XYZ file of C-alpha atoms in Angstrom:
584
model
C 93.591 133.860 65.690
C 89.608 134.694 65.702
C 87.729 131.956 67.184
C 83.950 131.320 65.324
C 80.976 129.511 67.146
C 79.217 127.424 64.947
C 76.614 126.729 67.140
C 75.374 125.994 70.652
C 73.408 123.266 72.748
C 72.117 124.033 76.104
C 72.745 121.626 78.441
C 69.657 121.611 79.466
C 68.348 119.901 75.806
C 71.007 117.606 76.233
C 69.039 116.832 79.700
C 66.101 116.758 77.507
C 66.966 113.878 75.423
C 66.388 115.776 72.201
C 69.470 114.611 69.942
C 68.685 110.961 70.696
C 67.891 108.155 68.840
C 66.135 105.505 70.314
C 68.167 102.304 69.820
C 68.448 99.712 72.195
C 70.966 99.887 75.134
C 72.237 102.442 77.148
C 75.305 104.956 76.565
C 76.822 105.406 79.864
C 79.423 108.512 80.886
C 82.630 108.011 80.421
C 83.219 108.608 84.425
C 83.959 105.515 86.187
C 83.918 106.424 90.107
C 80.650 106.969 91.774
C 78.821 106.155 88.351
C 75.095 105.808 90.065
C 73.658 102.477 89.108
C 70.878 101.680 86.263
C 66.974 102.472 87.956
C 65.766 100.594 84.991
C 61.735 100.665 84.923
C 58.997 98.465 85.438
C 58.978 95.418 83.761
C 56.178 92.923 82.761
C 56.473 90.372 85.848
C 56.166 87.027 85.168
C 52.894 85.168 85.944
C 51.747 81.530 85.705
C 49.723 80.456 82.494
C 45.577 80.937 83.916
C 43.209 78.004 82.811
C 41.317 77.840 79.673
C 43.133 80.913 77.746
C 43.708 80.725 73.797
C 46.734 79.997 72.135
C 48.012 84.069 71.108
C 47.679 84.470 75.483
C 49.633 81.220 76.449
C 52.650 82.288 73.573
C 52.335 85.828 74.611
C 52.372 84.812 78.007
C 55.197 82.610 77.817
C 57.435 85.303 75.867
C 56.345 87.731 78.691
C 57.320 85.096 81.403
C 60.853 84.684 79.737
C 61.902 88.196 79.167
C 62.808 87.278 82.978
C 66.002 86.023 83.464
C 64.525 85.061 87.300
C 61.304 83.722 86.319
C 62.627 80.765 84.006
C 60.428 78.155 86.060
C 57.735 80.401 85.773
C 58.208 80.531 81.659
C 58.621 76.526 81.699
C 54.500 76.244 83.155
C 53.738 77.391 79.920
C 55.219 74.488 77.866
C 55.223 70.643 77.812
C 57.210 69.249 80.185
C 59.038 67.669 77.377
C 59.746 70.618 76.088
C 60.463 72.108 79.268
C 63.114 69.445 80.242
C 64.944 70.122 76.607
C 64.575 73.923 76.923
C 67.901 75.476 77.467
C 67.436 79.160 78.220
C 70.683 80.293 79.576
C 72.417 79.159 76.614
C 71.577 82.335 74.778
C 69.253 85.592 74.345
C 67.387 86.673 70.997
C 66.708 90.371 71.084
C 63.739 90.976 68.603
C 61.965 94.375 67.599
C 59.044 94.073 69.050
C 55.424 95.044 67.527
C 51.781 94.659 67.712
C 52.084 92.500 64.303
C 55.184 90.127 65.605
C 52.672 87.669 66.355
C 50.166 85.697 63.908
C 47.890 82.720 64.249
C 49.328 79.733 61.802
C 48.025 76.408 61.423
C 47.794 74.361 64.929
C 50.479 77.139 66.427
C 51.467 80.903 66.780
C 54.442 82.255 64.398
C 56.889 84.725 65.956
C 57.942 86.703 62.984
C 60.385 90.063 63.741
C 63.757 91.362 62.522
C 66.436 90.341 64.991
C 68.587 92.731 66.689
C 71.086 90.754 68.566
C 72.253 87.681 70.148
C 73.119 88.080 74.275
C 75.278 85.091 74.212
C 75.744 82.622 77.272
C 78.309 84.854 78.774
C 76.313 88.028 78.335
C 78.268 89.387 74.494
C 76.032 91.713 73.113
C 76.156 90.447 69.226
C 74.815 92.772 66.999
C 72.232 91.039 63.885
C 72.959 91.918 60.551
C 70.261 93.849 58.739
C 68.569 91.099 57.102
C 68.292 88.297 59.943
C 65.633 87.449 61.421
C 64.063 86.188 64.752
C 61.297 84.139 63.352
C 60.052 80.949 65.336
C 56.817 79.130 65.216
C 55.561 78.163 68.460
C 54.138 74.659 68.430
C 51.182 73.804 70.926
C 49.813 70.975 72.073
C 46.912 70.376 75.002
C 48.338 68.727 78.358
C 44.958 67.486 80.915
C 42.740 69.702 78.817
C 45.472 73.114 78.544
C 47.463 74.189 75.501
C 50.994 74.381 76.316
C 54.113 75.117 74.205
C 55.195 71.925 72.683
C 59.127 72.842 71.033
C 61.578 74.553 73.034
C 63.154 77.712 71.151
C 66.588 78.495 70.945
C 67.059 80.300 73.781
C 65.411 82.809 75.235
C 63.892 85.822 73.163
C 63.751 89.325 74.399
C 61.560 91.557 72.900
C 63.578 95.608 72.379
C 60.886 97.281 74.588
C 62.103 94.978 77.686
C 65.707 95.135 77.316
C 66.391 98.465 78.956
C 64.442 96.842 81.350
C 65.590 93.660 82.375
C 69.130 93.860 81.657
C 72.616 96.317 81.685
C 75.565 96.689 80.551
C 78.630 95.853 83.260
C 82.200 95.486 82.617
C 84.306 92.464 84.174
C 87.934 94.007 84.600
C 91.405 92.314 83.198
C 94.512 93.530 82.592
C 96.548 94.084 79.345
C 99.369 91.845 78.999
C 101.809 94.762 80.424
C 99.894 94.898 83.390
C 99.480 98.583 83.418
C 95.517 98.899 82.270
C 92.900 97.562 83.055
C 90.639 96.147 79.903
C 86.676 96.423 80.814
C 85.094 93.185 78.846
C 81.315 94.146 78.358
C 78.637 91.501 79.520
C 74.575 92.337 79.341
C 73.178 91.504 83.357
C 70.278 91.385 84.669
C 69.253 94.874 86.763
C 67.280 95.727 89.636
C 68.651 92.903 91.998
C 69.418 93.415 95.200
C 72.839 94.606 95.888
C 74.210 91.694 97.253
C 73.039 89.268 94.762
C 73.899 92.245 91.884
C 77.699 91.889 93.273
C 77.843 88.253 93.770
C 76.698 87.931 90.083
C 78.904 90.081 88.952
C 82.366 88.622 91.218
C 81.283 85.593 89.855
C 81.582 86.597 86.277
C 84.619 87.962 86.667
C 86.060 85.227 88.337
C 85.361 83.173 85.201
C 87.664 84.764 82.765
C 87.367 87.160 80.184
C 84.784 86.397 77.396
C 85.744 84.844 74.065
C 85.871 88.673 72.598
C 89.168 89.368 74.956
C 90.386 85.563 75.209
C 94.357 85.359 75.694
C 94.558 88.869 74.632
C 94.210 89.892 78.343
C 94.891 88.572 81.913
C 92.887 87.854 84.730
C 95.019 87.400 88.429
C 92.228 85.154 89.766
C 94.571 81.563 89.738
C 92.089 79.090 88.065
C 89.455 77.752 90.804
C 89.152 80.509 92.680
C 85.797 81.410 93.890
C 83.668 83.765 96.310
C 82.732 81.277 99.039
C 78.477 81.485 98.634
C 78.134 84.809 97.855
C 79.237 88.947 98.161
C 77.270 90.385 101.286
C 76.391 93.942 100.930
C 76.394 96.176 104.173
C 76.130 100.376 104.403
C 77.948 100.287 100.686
C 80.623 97.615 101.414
C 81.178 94.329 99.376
C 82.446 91.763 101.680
C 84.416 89.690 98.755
C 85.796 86.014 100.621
C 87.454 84.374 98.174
C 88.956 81.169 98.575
C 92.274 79.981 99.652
C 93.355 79.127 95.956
C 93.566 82.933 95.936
C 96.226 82.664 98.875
C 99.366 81.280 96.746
C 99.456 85.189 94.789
C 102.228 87.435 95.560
C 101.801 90.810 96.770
C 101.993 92.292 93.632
C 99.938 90.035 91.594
C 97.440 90.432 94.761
C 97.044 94.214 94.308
C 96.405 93.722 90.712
C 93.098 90.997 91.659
C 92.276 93.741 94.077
C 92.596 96.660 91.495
C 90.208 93.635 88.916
C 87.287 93.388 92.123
C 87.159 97.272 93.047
C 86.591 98.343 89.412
C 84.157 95.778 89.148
C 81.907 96.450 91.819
C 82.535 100.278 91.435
C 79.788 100.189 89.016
C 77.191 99.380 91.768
C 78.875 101.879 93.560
C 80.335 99.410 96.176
C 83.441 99.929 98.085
C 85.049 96.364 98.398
C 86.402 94.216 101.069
C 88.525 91.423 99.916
C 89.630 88.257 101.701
C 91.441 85.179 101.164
C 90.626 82.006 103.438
C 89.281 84.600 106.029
C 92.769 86.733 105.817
C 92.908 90.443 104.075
C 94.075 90.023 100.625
C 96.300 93.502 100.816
C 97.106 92.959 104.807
C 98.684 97.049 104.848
C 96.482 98.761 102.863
C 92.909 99.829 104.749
C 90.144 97.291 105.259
C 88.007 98.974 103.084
C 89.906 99.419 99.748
C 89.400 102.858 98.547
C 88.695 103.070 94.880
C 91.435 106.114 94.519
C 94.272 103.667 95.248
C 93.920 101.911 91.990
C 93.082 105.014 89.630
C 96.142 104.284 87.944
C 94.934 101.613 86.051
C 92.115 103.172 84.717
C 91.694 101.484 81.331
C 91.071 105.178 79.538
C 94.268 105.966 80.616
C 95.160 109.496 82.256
C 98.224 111.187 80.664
C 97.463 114.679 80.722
C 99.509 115.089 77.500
C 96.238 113.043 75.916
C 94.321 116.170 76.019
C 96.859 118.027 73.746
C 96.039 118.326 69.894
C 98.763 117.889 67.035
C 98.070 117.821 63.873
C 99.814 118.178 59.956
C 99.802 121.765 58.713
C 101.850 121.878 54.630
C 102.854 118.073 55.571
C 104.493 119.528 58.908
C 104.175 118.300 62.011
C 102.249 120.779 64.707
C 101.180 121.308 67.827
C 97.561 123.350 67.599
C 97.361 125.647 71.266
C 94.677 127.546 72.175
C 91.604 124.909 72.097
C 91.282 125.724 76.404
C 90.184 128.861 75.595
C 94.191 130.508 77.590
C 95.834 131.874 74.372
C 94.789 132.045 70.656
C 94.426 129.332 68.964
C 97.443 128.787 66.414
C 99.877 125.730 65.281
C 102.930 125.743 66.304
C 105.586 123.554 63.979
C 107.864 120.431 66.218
C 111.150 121.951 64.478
C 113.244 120.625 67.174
C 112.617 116.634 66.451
C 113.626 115.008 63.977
C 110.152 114.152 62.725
C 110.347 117.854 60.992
C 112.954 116.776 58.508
C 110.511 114.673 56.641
C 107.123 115.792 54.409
C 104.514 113.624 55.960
C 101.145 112.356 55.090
C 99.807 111.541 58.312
C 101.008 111.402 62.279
C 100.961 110.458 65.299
C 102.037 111.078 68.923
C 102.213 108.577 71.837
C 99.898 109.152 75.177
C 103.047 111.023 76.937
C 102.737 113.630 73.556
C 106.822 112.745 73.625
C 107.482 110.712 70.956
C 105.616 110.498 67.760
C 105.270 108.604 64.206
C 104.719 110.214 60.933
C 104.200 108.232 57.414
C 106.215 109.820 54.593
C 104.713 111.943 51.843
C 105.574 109.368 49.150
C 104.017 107.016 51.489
C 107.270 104.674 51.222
C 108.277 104.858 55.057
C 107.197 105.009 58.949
C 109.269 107.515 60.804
C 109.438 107.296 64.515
C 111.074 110.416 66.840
C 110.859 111.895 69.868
C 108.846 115.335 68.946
C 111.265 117.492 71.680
C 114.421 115.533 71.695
C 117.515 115.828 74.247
C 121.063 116.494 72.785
C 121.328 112.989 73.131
C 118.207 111.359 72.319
C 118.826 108.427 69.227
C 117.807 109.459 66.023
C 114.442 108.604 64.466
C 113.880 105.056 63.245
C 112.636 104.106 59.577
C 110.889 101.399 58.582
C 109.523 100.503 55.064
C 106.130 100.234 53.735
C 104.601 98.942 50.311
C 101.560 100.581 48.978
C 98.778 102.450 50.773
C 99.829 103.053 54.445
C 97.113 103.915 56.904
C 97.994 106.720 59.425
C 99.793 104.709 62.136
C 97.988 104.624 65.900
C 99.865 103.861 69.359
C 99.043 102.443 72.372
C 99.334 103.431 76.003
C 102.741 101.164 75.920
C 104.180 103.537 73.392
C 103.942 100.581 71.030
C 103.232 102.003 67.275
C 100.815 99.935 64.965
C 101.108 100.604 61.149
C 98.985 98.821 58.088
C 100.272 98.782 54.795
C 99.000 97.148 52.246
C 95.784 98.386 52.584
C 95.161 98.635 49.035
C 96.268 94.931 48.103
C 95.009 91.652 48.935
C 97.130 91.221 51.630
C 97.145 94.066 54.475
C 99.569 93.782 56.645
C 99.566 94.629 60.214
C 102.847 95.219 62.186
C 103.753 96.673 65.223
C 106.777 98.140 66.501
C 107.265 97.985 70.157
C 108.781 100.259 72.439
C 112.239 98.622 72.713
C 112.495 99.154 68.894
C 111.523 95.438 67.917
C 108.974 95.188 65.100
C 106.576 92.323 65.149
C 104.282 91.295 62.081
C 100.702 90.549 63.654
C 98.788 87.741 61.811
C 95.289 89.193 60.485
C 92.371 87.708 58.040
C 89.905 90.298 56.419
C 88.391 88.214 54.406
C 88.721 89.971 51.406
C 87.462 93.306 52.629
C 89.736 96.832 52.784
C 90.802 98.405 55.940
C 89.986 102.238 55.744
C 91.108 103.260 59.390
C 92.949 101.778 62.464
C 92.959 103.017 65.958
C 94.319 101.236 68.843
C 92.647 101.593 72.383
C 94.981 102.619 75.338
C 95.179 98.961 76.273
C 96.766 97.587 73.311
C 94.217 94.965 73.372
C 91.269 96.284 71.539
C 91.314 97.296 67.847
C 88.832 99.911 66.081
C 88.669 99.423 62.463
C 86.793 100.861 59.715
C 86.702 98.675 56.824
C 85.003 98.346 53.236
C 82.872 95.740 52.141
C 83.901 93.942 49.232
C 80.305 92.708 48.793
C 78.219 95.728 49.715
C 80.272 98.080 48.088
C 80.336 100.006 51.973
C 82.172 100.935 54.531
C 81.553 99.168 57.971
C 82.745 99.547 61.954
C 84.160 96.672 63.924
C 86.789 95.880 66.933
C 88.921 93.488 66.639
C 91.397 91.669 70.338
C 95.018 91.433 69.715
C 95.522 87.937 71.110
C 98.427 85.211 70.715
C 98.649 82.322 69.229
C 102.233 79.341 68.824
C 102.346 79.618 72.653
C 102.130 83.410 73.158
C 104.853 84.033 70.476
C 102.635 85.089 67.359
C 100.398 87.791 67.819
C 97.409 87.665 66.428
C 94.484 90.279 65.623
C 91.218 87.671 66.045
C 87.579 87.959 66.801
C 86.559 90.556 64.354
C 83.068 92.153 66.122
C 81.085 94.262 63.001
C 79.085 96.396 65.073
C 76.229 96.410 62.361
C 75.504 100.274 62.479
C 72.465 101.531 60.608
C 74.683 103.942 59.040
C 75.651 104.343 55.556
C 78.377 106.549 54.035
C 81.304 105.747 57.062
C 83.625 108.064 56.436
C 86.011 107.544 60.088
C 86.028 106.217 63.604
C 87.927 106.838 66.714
C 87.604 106.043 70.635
C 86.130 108.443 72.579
C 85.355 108.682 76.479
C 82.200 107.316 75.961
C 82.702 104.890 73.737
C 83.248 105.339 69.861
C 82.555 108.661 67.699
C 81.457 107.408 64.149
C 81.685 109.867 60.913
C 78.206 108.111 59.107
C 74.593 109.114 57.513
C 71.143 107.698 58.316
C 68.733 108.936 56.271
C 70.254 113.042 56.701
C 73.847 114.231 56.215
C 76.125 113.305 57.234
C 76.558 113.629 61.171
C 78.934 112.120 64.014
C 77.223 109.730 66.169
C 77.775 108.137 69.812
C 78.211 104.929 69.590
C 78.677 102.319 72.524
C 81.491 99.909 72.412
C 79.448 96.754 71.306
C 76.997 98.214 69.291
C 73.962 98.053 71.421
C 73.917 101.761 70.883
C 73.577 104.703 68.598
C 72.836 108.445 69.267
C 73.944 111.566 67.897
C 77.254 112.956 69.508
C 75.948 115.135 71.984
C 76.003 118.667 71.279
C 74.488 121.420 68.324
C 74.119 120.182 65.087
C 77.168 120.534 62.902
C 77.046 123.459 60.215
C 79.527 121.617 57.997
C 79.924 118.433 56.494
C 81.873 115.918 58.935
C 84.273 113.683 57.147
C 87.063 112.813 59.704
C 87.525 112.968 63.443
C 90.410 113.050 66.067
C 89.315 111.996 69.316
C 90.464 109.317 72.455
C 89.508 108.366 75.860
C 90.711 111.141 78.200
C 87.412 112.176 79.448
C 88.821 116.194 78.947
C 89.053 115.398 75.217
C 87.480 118.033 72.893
C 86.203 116.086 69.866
C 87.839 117.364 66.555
C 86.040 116.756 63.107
C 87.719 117.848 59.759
C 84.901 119.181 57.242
C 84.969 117.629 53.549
C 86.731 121.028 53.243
C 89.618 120.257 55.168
C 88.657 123.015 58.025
C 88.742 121.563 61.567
C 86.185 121.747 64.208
C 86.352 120.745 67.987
C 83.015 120.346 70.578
C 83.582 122.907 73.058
C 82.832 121.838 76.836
C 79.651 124.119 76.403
C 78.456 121.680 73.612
C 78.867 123.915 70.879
C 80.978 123.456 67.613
C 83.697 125.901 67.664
C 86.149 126.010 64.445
C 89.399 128.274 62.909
C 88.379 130.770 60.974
C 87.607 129.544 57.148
C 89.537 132.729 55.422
C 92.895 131.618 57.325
C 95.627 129.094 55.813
C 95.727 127.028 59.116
C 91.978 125.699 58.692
C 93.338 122.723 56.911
C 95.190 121.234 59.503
C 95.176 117.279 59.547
C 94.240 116.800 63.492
C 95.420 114.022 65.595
C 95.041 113.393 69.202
C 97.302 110.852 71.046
C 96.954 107.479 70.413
């Protein structure tokens, strides 16, 4: 089949910054190992109030002073001591947009009036505002000996957008899925440009903590409770000397590999090889001092299956498998006739990590069909289960566990998922009243991406929702529903990518698929040439070999070459209106 190039991007544009938007945050590659830590810039440093100054240069002064996660004491010279003693900083960060006009003179005071952003809460969650809320606070002063200082202590500390990039970065803290077989990163906002040493003693001691409220029980950490890095993580010629203490010593070997595998992805972002002890002893006696970040690849919460990079898709309500994206044949569908998937007209599909198995929901929507797509002579036949009403295209996770919604047009959605042993579980869920549109599961099983509809706005919306447990482990549980507030409009699909999430959405233009990162703090357009069709859907996951692959409002699919340009089947031939699907 002819292949046509829609378009191209250079890479060095791409270098250039051009398809951009500025937003706040950082989108970071998708490649884990050797990942060279955030330079940052050059940030306002904090100084001590000076005598005699007006009130607009002791508030602007003080806001300047706390954008400085180190220079707290420094911010607190500005203000009462009153109000210094009652002003809680750590407890949480106000991100504001920042402008000339933010602050105005008012009564005996200056009042701090700007849209909010987000919310950096105590553990370093990245909350993302809604639209309408705002950061507004009016700064109360008061002279002490003869010097106006701040006389009420905010809520907080605020951040104004042109420091964040700045000051802070995103880091993952590492836990496992409750199989044990990923990792699940849990992004926190940190402060940047420390020293090494105190960057990886900051960040050990995070982890050691627990996972944020986002994952709660949903994940596991192997750290036993109380264990701690005794005073601090030296750093030496690239090496993280982690001591932990001896409440780390009662693990067994296996549990012990998995803390290990938790540390080394950790500090692998300040690309820092770790050593790891317990009460002075290795941690993993026979493996080498220095743990080499290769022997835990395998846990590598985007998952590596090769099969990942394979496209499938529906092609006349048949199951396919597309070749010829790599460029080493033509580019055609080739019908699964062999499983037992291909007895059944389907309306959507979808194939497990390994690209062995797969899940298709009927054409008259009435069933979930699970069966291996190439099956031995004596594989067991496929498995049925029942749905009522609208049926979203089912998703799996790395586990070869298959989540289905039905439901989705009723007031009750219903979530279930069958796991790999053939067992199907009913998760508990609460949408409030709004529609689910999409589901896609990440690798880990853990983390949910959903695109819903608002029941009050009348739009459609992103969020990611943590499968957790609740009765004592035995009722799962999808909980802590995170709307990722995109200023987008028109959502038409999401899906995980290697960088974080691909988002079908308008701004103020067409319709376009944007980069977004995982919490929110981030929005760009997806890399590459501008699209010369109208995206409405996308097939994508986190293999970092992944093509992209959006299906036009004309049902023709496209895919983002590895040169950055849109590549798509040719519009005058029948198999343009494939339904794609990646695995997942």
């Amino acid at each position: 089949m002819r292949r046509r190039l829609l378009g191209v991007l250079l890479a060095v544009a791409l270098l250039g910054g051009c398809a951009a938007v500025p937003t706040q945050g950082t989108i970071r590659n998708g490649e884990r190992q050797g990942l060279a830590p955030d330079l940052g810039g050059v940030g306002v440093e904090a100084k001590p109030p000076r005598a005699n100054i007006d009130a607009m240069a002791i508030v602007s002064g003080f806001l300047e002073a706390m954008s400085d996660s180190q220079a707290y004491d420094v911010a607190r010279q500005y203000m009462t001591p009153e109000a210094a003693g009652e002003w809680k900083p750590e407890s949480q960060t106000v991100v504001y947009d920042q402008r000339p006009e933010s602050l105005t003179r008012k009564d005996d005071g200056i009042q701090l009036t700007a849209r909010k952003i987000a919310t950096i809460g105590a553990r370093g969650e990245w909350i993302p505002a809604a639209a309408t809320d705002k950061a507004d606070f009016f700064f109360e002063l008061k002279k002490v000996d003869g010097q106006l200082r701040v006389a009420k202590a905010p809520p907080g500390a605020y951040l104004g957008s042109n420091q964040v990039d700045l000051k802070l970065a995103p880091r993952d803290l590492f836990f496992f899925n409750q199989s044990r077989d990923l990792l699940v990163p849990d992004q926190v906002w940190l402060p940047q440009n420390l020293p090494s040493g105190q960057a990886a003693t900051q960040l050990i001691q995070e982890l050691l903590k627990g996972p944020t409220s986002r994952l709660g029980n949903g994940v596991v950490s192997l750290a036993p409770p109380g264990t701690e890095v005794q005073l601090s993580v030296p750093v030496d010629l690239g090496v993280a000397t982690v001591a932990l203490n001896d409440t780390a010593g009662s693990l067994r070997d296996q549990d012990r590999r998995l803390l290990a595998a938790q540390i080394v992805w950790t500090l692998n972002q300040l690309n820092l090889r770790a050593k790891i002890t317990v009460g002075g002893a290795p941690l993993l006696p026979d493996e080498p001092e220095v743990l080499p970040f290769a022997n835990f690849s395998a846990y590598d919460p985007q998952a590596s299956a090769g099969a990942m990079t394979k496209l499938y898709g529906l092609l006349g309500q048949k199951p396919q498998r597309i070749v010829g994206l790599d460029g080493a044949s033509d580019i055609s569908a080739q019908p699964l006739n062999s499983g037992p998937l291909a007895l059944y007209k389907a309306r959507s599909f979808a194939v497990t990590l390994a690209g062995d198995a797969g899940a298709i929901v009927t054409a008259d929507g009435r069933r979930v069909i699970f069966g291996k797509l190439d099956p031995a002579d004596n594989a067991p036949k496929a498995s049925e289960i029942k749905v009522d009403g609208k049926t979203l295209p089912p998703t799996f996770d790395g586990q070869d566990n298959l989540w289905f919604l039905d439901r989705a047009d009723q007031a009750d959605p219903r979530l279930r998922v069958r796991h790999d042993d053939g067992r199907v579980s009913e998760v508990d869920t609460d949408f409030k009243g709004d529609t689910p549109v999409a589901l896609r599961m990440a690798p880990d099983g853990v983390r949910a991406l959903l695109v819903m509809h608002s029941a009050a706005t009348k739009q459609n919306y992103v969020e990611i929702a943590t499968v957790q447990t609740t009765n004592g482990g035995k009722q799962l549980t999808l909980a802590e529903f995170r709307p990722l507030r995109l200023a987008l409009t028109n959502i038409t699909d999401a899906a995980w990518d290697k960088q974080g999430i691909i988002v079908i959405g308008t701004d103020n233009a067409a319709p376009q698929p944007w980069l977004v990162s995982i919490d929110g703090s981030s929005l760009q357009l997806l890399p590459g040439s501008a699209p010369a069709f109208v995206p409405e859907h996308v097939a994508s996951n986190t293999h970092k070999d992944t093509l992209p692959v959006i299906q036009d409002d004309a049902g023709r699919i496209h895919w983002l070459s590895k040169d950055l340009g849109w590549v798509s089947m040719d519009a005058d031939n029948s198999q343009a209106t494939i339904i794609p699907t990646y695995p997942g």
